[in-house]
PDB file of C-alpha atoms in Angstrom:
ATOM      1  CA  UNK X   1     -23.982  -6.185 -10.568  1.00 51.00           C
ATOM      2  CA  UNK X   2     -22.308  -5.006 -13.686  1.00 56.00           C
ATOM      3  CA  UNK X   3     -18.518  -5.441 -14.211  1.00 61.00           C
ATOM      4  CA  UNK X   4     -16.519  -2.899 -15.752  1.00 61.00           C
ATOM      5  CA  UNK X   5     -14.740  -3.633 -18.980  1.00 65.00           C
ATOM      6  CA  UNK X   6     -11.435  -2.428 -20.515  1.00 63.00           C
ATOM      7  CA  UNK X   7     -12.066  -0.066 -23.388  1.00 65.00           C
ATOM      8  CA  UNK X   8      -8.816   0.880 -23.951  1.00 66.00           C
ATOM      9  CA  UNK X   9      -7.281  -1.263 -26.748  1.00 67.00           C
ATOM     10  CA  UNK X  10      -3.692  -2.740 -26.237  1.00 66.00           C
ATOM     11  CA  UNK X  11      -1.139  -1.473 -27.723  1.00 65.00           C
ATOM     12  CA  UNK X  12      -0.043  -2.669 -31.382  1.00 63.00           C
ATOM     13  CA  UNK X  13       2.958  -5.230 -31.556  1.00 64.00           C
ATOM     14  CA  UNK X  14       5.202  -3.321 -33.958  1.00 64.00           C
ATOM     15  CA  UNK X  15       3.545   0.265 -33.169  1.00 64.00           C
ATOM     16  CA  UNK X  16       4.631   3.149 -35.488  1.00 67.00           C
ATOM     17  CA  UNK X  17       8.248   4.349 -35.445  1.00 74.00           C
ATOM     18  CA  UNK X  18       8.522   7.300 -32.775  1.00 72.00           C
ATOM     19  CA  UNK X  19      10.277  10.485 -33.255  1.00 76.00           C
ATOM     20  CA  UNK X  20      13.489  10.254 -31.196  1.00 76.00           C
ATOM     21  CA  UNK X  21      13.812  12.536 -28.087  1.00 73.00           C
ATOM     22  CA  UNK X  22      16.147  15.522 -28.424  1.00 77.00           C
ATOM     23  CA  UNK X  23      19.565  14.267 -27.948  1.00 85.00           C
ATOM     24  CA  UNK X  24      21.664  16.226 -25.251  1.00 88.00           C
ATOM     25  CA  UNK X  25      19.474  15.211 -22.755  1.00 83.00           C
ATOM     26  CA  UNK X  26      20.343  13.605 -19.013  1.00 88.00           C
ATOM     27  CA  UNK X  27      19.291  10.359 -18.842  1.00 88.00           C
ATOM     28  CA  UNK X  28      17.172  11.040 -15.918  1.00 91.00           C
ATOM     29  CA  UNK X  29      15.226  13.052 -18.572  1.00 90.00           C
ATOM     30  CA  UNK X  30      14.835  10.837 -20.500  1.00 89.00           C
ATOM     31  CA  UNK X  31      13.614   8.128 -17.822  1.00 90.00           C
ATOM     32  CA  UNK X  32      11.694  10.486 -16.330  1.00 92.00           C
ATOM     33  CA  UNK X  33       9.585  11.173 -19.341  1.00 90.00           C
ATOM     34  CA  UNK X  34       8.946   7.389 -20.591  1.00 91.00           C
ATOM     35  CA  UNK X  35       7.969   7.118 -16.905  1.00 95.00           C
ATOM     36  CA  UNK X  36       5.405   9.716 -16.811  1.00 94.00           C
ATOM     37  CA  UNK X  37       4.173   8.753 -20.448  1.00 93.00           C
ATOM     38  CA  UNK X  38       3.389   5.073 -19.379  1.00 95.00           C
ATOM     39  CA  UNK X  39       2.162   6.480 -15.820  1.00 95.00           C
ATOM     40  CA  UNK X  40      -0.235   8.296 -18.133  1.00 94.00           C
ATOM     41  CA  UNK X  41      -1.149   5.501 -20.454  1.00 94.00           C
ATOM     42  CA  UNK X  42      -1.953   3.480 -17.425  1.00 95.00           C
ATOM     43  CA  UNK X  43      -4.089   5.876 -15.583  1.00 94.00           C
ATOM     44  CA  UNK X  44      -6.124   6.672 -18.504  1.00 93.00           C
ATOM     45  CA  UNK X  45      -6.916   2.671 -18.620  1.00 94.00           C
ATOM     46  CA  UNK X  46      -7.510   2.638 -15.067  1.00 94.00           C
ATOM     47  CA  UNK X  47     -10.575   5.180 -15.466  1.00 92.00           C
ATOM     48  CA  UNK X  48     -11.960   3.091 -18.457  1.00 92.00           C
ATOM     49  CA  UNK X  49     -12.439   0.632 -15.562  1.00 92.00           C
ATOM     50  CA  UNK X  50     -14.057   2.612 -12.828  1.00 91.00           C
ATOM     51  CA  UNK X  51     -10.878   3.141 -11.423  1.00 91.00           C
ATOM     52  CA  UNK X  52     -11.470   6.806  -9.969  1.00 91.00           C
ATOM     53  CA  UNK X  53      -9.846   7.688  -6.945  1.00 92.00           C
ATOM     54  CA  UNK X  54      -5.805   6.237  -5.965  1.00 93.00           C
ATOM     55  CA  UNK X  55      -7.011   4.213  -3.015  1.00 92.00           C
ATOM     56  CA  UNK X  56      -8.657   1.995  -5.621  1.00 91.00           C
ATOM     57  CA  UNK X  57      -5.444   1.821  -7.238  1.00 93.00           C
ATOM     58  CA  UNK X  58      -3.238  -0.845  -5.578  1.00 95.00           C
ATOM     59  CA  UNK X  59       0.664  -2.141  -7.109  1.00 96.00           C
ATOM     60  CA  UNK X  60      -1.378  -5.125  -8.228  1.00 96.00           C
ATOM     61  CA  UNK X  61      -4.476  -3.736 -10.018  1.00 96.00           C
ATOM     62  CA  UNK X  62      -2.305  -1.049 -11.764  1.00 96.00           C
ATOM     63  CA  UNK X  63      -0.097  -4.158 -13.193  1.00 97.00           C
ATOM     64  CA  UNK X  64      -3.122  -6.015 -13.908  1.00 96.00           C
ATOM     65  CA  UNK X  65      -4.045  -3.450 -15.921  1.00 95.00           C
ATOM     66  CA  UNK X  66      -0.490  -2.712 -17.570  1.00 95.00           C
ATOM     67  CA  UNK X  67      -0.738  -6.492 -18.290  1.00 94.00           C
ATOM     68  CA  UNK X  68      -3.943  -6.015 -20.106  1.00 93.00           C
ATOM     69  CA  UNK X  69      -2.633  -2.837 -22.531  1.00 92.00           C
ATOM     70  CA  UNK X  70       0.112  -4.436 -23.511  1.00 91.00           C
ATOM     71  CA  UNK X  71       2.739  -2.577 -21.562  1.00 92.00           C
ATOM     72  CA  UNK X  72       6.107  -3.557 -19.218  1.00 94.00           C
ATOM     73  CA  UNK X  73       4.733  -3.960 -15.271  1.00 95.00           C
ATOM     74  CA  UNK X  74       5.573  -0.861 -13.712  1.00 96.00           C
ATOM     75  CA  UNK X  75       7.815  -0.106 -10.814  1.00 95.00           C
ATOM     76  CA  UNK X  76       6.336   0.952  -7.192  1.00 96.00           C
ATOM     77  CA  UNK X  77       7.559   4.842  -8.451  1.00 95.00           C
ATOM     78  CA  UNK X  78       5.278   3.595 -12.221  1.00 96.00           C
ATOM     79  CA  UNK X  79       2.622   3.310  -9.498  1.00 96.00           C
ATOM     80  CA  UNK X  80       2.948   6.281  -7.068  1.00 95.00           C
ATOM     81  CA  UNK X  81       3.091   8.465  -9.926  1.00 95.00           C
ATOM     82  CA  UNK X  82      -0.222   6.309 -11.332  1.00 95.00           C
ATOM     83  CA  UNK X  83      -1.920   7.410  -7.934  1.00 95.00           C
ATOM     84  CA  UNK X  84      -1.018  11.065  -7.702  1.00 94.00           C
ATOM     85  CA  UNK X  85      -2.622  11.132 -11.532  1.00 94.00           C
ATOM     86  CA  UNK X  86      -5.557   9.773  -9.717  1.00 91.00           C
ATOM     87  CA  UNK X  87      -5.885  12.417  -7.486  1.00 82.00           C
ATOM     88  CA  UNK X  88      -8.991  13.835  -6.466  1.00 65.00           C
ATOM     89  CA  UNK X  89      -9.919  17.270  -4.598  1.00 50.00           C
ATOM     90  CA  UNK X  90     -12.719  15.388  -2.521  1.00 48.00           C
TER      91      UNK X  90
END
């Protein structure tokens, strides 16, 4: 049985310098947006697995895989919002 592998590289150690959010912002914004950046980030790796539908994506296998690309575990929210990415019509 083949295993999948992880295709998506992890992220550089000192990556470039970002452009700064517009200021003025709530910082639920602001959280909300890194959140749904990294929730995107992490879903993306998941399907270079054979990660395809959310009830293959546990807490545990969506850290795993944070772990792997080089980014901060995510919260249980990280993964809901990880899941409903996921989501299929089927």
């Amino acid at each position: 049985m083949a295993t999948a592998t992880l295709v998506t590289k992890p992220l550089p150690a000192h990556p470039l310098p970002r452009k700064p959010l517009p200021a003025g912002w709530p910082r639920e914004r602001y959280e909300s947006h890194n959140r749904r950046l990294k929730a995107m980030r992490l879903a993306i790796a998941l399907l270079d697995t054979g990660v395809y539908r959310p009830a293959q994506a546990h807490n545990h296998k969506i850290r795993t895989t944070a772990a792997q690309i080089g980014v901060h575990p995510p919260s249980d929210t990280t993964c809901r919002l990880v899941r409903a990415l996921l989501y299929d019509n089927c």
